[in-house]
GROMACS .gro file of C-alpha atoms in nm:
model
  276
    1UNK     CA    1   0.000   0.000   0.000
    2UNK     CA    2   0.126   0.400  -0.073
    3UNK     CA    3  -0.014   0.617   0.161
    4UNK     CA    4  -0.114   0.932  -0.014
    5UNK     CA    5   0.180   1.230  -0.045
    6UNK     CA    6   0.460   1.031  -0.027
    7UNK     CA    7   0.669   0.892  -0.349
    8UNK     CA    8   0.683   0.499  -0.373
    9UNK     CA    9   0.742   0.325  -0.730
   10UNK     CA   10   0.584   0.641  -0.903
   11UNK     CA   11   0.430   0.985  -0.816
   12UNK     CA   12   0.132   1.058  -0.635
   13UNK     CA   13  -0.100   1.297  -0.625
   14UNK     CA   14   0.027   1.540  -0.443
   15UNK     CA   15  -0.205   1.783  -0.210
   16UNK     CA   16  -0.237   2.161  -0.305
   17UNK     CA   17  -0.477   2.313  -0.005
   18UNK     CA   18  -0.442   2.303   0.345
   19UNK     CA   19  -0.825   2.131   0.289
   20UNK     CA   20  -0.635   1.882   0.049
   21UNK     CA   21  -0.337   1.814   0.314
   22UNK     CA   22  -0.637   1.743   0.578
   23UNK     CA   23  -0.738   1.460   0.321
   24UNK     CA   24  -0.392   1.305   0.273
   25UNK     CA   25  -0.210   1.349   0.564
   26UNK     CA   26  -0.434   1.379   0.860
   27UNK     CA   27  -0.691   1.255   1.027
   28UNK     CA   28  -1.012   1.372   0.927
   29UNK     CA   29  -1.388   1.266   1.018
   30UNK     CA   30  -1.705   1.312   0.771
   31UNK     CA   31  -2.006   1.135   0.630
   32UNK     CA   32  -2.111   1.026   0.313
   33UNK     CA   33  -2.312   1.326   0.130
   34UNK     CA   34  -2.411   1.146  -0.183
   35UNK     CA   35  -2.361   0.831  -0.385
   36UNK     CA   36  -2.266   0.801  -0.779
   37UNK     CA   37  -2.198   0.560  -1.055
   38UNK     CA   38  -1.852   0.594  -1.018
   39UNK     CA   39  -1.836   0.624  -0.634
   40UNK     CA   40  -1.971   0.875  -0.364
   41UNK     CA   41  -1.866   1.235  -0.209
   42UNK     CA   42  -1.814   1.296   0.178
   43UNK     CA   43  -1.862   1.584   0.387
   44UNK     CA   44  -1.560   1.709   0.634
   45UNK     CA   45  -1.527   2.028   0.832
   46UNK     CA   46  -1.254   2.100   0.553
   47UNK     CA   47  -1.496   2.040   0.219
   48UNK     CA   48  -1.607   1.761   0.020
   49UNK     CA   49  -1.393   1.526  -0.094
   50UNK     CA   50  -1.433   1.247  -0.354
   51UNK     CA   51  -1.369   0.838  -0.373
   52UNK     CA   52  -1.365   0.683  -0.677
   53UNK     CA   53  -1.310   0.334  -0.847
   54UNK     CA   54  -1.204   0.509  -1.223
   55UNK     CA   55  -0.884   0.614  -1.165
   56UNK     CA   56  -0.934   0.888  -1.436
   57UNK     CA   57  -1.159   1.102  -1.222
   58UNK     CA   58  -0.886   1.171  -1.026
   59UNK     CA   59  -0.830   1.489  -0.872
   60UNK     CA   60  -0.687   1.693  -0.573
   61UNK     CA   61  -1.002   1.631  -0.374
   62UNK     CA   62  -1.051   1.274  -0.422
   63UNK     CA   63  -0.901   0.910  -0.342
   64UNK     CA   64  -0.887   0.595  -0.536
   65UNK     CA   65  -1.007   0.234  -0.413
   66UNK     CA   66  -0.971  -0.057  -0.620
   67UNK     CA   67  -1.271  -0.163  -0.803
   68UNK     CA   68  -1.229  -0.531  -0.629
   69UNK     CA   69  -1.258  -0.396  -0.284
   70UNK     CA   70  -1.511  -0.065  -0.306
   71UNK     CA   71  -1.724  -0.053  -0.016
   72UNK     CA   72  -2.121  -0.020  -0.056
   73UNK     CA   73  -2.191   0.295   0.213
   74UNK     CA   74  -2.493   0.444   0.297
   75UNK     CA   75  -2.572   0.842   0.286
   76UNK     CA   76  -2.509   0.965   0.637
   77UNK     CA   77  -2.271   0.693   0.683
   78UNK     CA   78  -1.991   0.831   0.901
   79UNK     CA   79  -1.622   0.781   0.737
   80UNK     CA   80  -1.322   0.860   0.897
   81UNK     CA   81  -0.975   0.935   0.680
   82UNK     CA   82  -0.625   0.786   0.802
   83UNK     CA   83  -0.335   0.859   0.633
   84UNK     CA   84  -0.341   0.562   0.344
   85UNK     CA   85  -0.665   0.410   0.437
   86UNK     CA   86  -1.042   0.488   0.502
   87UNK     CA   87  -1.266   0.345   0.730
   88UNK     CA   88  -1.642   0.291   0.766
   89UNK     CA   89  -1.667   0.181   1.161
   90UNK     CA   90  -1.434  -0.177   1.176
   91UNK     CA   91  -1.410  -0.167   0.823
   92UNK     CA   92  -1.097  -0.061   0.631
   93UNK     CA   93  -1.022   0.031   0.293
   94UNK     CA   94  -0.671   0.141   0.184
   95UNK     CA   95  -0.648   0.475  -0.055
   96UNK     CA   96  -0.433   0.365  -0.380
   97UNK     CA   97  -0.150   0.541  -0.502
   98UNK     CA   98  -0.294   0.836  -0.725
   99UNK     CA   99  -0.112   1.047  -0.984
  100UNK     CA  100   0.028   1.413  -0.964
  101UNK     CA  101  -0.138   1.671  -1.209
  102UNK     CA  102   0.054   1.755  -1.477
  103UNK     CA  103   0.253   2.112  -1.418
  104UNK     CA  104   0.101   2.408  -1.658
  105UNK     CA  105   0.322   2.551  -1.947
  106UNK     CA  106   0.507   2.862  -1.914
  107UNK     CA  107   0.503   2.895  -2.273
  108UNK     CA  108   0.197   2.780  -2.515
  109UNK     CA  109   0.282   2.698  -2.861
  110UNK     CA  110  -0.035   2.933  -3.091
  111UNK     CA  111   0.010   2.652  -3.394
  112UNK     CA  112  -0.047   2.367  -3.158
  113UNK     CA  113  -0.329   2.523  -2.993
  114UNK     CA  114  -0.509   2.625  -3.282
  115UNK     CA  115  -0.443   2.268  -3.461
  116UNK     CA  116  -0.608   2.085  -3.142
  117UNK     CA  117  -0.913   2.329  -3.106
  118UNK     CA  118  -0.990   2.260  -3.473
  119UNK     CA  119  -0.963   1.891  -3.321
  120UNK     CA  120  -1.161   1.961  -3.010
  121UNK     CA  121  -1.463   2.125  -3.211
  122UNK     CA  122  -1.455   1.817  -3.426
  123UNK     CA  123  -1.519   1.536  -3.150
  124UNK     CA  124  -1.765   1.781  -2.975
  125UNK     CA  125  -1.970   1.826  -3.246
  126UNK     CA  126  -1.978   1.403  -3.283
  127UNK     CA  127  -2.028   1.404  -2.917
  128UNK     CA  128  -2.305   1.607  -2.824
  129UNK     CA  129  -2.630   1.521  -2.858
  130UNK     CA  130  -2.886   1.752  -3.051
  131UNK     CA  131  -3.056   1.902  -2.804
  132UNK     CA  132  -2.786   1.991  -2.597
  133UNK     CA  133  -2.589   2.093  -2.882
  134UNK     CA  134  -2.866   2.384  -2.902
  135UNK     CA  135  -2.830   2.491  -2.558
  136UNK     CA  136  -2.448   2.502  -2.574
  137UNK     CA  137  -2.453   2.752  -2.908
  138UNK     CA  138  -2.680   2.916  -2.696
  139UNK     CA  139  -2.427   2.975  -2.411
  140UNK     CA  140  -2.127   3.021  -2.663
  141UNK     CA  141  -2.363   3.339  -2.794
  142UNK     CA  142  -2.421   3.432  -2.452
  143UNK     CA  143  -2.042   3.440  -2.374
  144UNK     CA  144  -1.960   3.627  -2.702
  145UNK     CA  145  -2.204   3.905  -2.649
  146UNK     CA  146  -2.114   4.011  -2.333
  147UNK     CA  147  -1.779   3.906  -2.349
  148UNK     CA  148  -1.661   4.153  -2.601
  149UNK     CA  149  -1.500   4.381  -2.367
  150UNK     CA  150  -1.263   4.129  -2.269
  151UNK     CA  151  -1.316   4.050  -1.913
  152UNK     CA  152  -1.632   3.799  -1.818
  153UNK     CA  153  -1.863   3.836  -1.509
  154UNK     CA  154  -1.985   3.498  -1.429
  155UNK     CA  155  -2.242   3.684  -1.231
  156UNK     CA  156  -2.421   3.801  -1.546
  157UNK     CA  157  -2.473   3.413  -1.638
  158UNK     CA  158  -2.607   3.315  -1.279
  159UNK     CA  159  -2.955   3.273  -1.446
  160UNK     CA  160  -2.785   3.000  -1.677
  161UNK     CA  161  -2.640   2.786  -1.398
  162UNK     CA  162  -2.817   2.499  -1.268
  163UNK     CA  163  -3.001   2.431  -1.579
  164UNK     CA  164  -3.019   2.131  -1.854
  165UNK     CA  165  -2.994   1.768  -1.825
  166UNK     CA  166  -2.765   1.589  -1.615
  167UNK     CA  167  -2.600   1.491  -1.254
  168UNK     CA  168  -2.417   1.810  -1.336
  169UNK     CA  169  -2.612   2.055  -1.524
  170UNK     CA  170  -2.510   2.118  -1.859
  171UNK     CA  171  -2.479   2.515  -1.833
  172UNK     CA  172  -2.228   2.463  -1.530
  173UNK     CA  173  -2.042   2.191  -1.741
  174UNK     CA  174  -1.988   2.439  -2.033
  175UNK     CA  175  -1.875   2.732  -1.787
  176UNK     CA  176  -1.618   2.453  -1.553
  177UNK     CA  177  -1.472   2.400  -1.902
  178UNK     CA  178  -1.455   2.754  -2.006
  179UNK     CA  179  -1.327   2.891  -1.675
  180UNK     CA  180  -1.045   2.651  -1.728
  181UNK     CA  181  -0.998   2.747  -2.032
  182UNK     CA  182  -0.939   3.085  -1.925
  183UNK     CA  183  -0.691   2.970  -1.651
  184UNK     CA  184  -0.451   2.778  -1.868
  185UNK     CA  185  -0.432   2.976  -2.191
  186UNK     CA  186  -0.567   3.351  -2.092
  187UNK     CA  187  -0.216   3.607  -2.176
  188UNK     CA  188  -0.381   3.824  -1.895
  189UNK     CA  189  -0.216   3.760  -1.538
  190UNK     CA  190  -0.504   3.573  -1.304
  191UNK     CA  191  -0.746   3.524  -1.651
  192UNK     CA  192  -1.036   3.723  -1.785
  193UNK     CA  193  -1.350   3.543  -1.603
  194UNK     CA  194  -1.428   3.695  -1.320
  195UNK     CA  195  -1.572   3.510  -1.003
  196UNK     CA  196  -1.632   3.667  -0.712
  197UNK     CA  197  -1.757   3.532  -0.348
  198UNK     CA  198  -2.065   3.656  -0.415
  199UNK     CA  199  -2.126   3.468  -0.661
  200UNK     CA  200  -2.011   3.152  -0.515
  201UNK     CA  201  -2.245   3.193  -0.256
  202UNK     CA  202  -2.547   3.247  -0.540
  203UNK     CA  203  -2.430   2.962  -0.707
  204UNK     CA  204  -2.484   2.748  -0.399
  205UNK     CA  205  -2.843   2.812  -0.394
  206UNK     CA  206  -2.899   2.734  -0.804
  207UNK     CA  207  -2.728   2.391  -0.825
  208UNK     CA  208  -2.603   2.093  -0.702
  209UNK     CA  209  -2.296   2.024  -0.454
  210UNK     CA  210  -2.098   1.822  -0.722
  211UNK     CA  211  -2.131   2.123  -0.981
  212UNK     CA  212  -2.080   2.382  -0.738
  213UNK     CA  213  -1.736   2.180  -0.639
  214UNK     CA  214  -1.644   2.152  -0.984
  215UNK     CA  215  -1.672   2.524  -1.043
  216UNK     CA  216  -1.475   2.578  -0.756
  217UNK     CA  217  -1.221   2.379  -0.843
  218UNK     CA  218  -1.189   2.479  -1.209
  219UNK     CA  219  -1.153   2.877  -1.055
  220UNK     CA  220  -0.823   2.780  -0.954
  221UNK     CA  221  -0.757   2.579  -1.304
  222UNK     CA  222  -0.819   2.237  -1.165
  223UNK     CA  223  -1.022   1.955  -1.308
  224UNK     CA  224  -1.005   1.558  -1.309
  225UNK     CA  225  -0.678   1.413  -1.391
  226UNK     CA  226  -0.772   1.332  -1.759
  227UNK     CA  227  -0.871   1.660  -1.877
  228UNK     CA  228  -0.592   1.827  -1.714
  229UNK     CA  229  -0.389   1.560  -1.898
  230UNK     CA  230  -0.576   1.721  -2.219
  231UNK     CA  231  -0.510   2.095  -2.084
  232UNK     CA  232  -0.120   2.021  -2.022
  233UNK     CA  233  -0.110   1.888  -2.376
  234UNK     CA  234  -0.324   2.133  -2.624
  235UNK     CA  235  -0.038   2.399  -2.622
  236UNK     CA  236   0.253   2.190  -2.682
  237UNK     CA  237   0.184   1.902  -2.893
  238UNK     CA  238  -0.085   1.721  -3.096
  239UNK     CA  239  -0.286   1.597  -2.861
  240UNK     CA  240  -0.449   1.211  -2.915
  241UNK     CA  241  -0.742   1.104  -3.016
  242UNK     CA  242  -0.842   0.859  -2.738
  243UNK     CA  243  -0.764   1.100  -2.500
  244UNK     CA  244  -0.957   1.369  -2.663
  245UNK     CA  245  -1.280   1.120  -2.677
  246UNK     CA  246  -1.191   0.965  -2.273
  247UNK     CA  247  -1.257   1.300  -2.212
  248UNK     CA  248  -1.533   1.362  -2.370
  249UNK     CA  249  -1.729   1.093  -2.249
  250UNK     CA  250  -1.663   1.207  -1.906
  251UNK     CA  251  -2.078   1.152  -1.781
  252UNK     CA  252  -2.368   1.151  -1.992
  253UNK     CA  253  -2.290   1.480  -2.177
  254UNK     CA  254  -2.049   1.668  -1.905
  255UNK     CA  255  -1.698   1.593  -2.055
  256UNK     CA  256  -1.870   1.687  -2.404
  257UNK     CA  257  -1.985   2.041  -2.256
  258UNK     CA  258  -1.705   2.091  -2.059
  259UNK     CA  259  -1.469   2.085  -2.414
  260UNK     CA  260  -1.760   2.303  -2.558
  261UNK     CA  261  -1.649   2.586  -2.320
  262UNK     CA  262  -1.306   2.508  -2.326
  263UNK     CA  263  -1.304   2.565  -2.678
  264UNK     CA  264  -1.465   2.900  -2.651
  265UNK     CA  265  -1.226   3.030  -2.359
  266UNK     CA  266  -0.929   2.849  -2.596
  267UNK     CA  267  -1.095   3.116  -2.930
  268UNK     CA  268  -1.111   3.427  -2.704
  269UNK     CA  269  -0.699   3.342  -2.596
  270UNK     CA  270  -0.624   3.311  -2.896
  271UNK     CA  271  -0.812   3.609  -3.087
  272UNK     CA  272  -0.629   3.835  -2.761
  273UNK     CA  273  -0.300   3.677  -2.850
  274UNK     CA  274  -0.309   3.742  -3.238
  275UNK     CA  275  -0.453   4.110  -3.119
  276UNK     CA  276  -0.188   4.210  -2.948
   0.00000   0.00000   0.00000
């Protein structure tokens, strides 16, 4: 067994927040808040955190348990974290060794990045059904109206979020991917999407923990494992096909929606860059 934050045969992920350290490296009490197809999210005094049995929904907020040995908990169920392990009362599960996120570029290569968002559009528009290929050209005109001053409000799209089909809504699925986006590729120091606390605290009230989380995560430029794997690679190389479709068939239509923004955020960098 690796415990969590410590190098064995190869890295592991490696905790960014003092939340995150709680996870890893201390022990931390909580109870299970919901339960999903790919495992369930728990409650602590220092945020939700994730477990999982696909090891490419990894992120810095969630652990990985083998698929052989996943345990079955109720909602409510109290958990408490160990350093390595989790535990459900007598019952013990060690945390698997994880993988670090990769490191952003300092430099972005424009020919790369406009060759894979030609890419990107391509498998989106294969990926996405009809009708929520509608309501995503209906955000992407949303974002280009008001956006044409440069900087974006998420506040003037609260009345988007929370809506559409899906565990995650689509709206915040396009927005996670084109807040990241923004994060990875923007020129402009700290990005041009703005989010404040206020809005966070809106945003609480119009959807669901697991979207709110996301959007919360993706403010500081952080996603699950696989599409930071993508992000790492769009501005310095080709980027594969398999890992372009892994991604987006991330949920029903989430990892779809969250390219669809990504590609928008990825069009405003570059029409900045080639401006200036």
């Amino acid at each position: 067994m690796t415990v969590p934050g410590v190098s064995a045969a190869g890295d592991v992920l490696q905790a960014r927040t003092d939340g995150e350290v709680g996870f890893f490296e201390k022990e931390l009490r909580g109870t299970v808040e919901a339960l999903f197809r790919t495992g369930f999210s728990i409650r602590t005094g220092k945020g939700l955190f994730w477990i999982t049995r696909e090891r490419e929904r990894l992120h810095t907020r969630a652990g990985f348990l083998s698929r052989m040995n996943f345990p079955d908990p109720a909602v409510g169920c109290a958990v408490l974290f160990r350093p390595g392990e989790i535990s459900f009362g007598a019952r013990r599960f060690p945390l698997l060794r994880t993988v670090v996120p990769p490191r952003r570029l300092k430099r972005i290569d424009p020919a790369f990045l406009e060759r894979n968002l030609r890419f990107l559009r391509r498998i989106v528009t294969l990926a996405l059904g009809q009708r929520e290929k509608e309501k995503v050209q209906r955000y992407e005109a949303s974002v280009e109206e008001r956006g044409r001053s440069g900087l974006l409000s998420f506040e003037d799209f609260l009345s988007l979020f929370g809506t559409g089909p899906g565990s995650t809504p689509l709206a915040d699925d396009f927005f996670t991917g084109l807040l990241l986006g923004d994060r990875w590729f923007c020129s402009q120091r700290g990005g041009e999407v703005i989010i404040t606390p206020f809005f966070l605290e809106r945003l609480r009230e119009r959807t669901n923990h697991v979207a709110w989380a996301q959007i919360e995560m993706a403010r500081r430029g952080q996603s699950v494992i696989l599409i930071e794997r993508l992000l790492a690679a769009m501005g310095r190389k080709n980027v594969s096909g398999s890992l372009v479709w892994r991604c987006a068939r991330l949920g029903a239509s989430s990892g779809a929606a969250i390219l669809s923004g990504l590609c928008v955020a990825v069009c405003r960098s570059m029409r900045r860059r080639k401006a200036a």
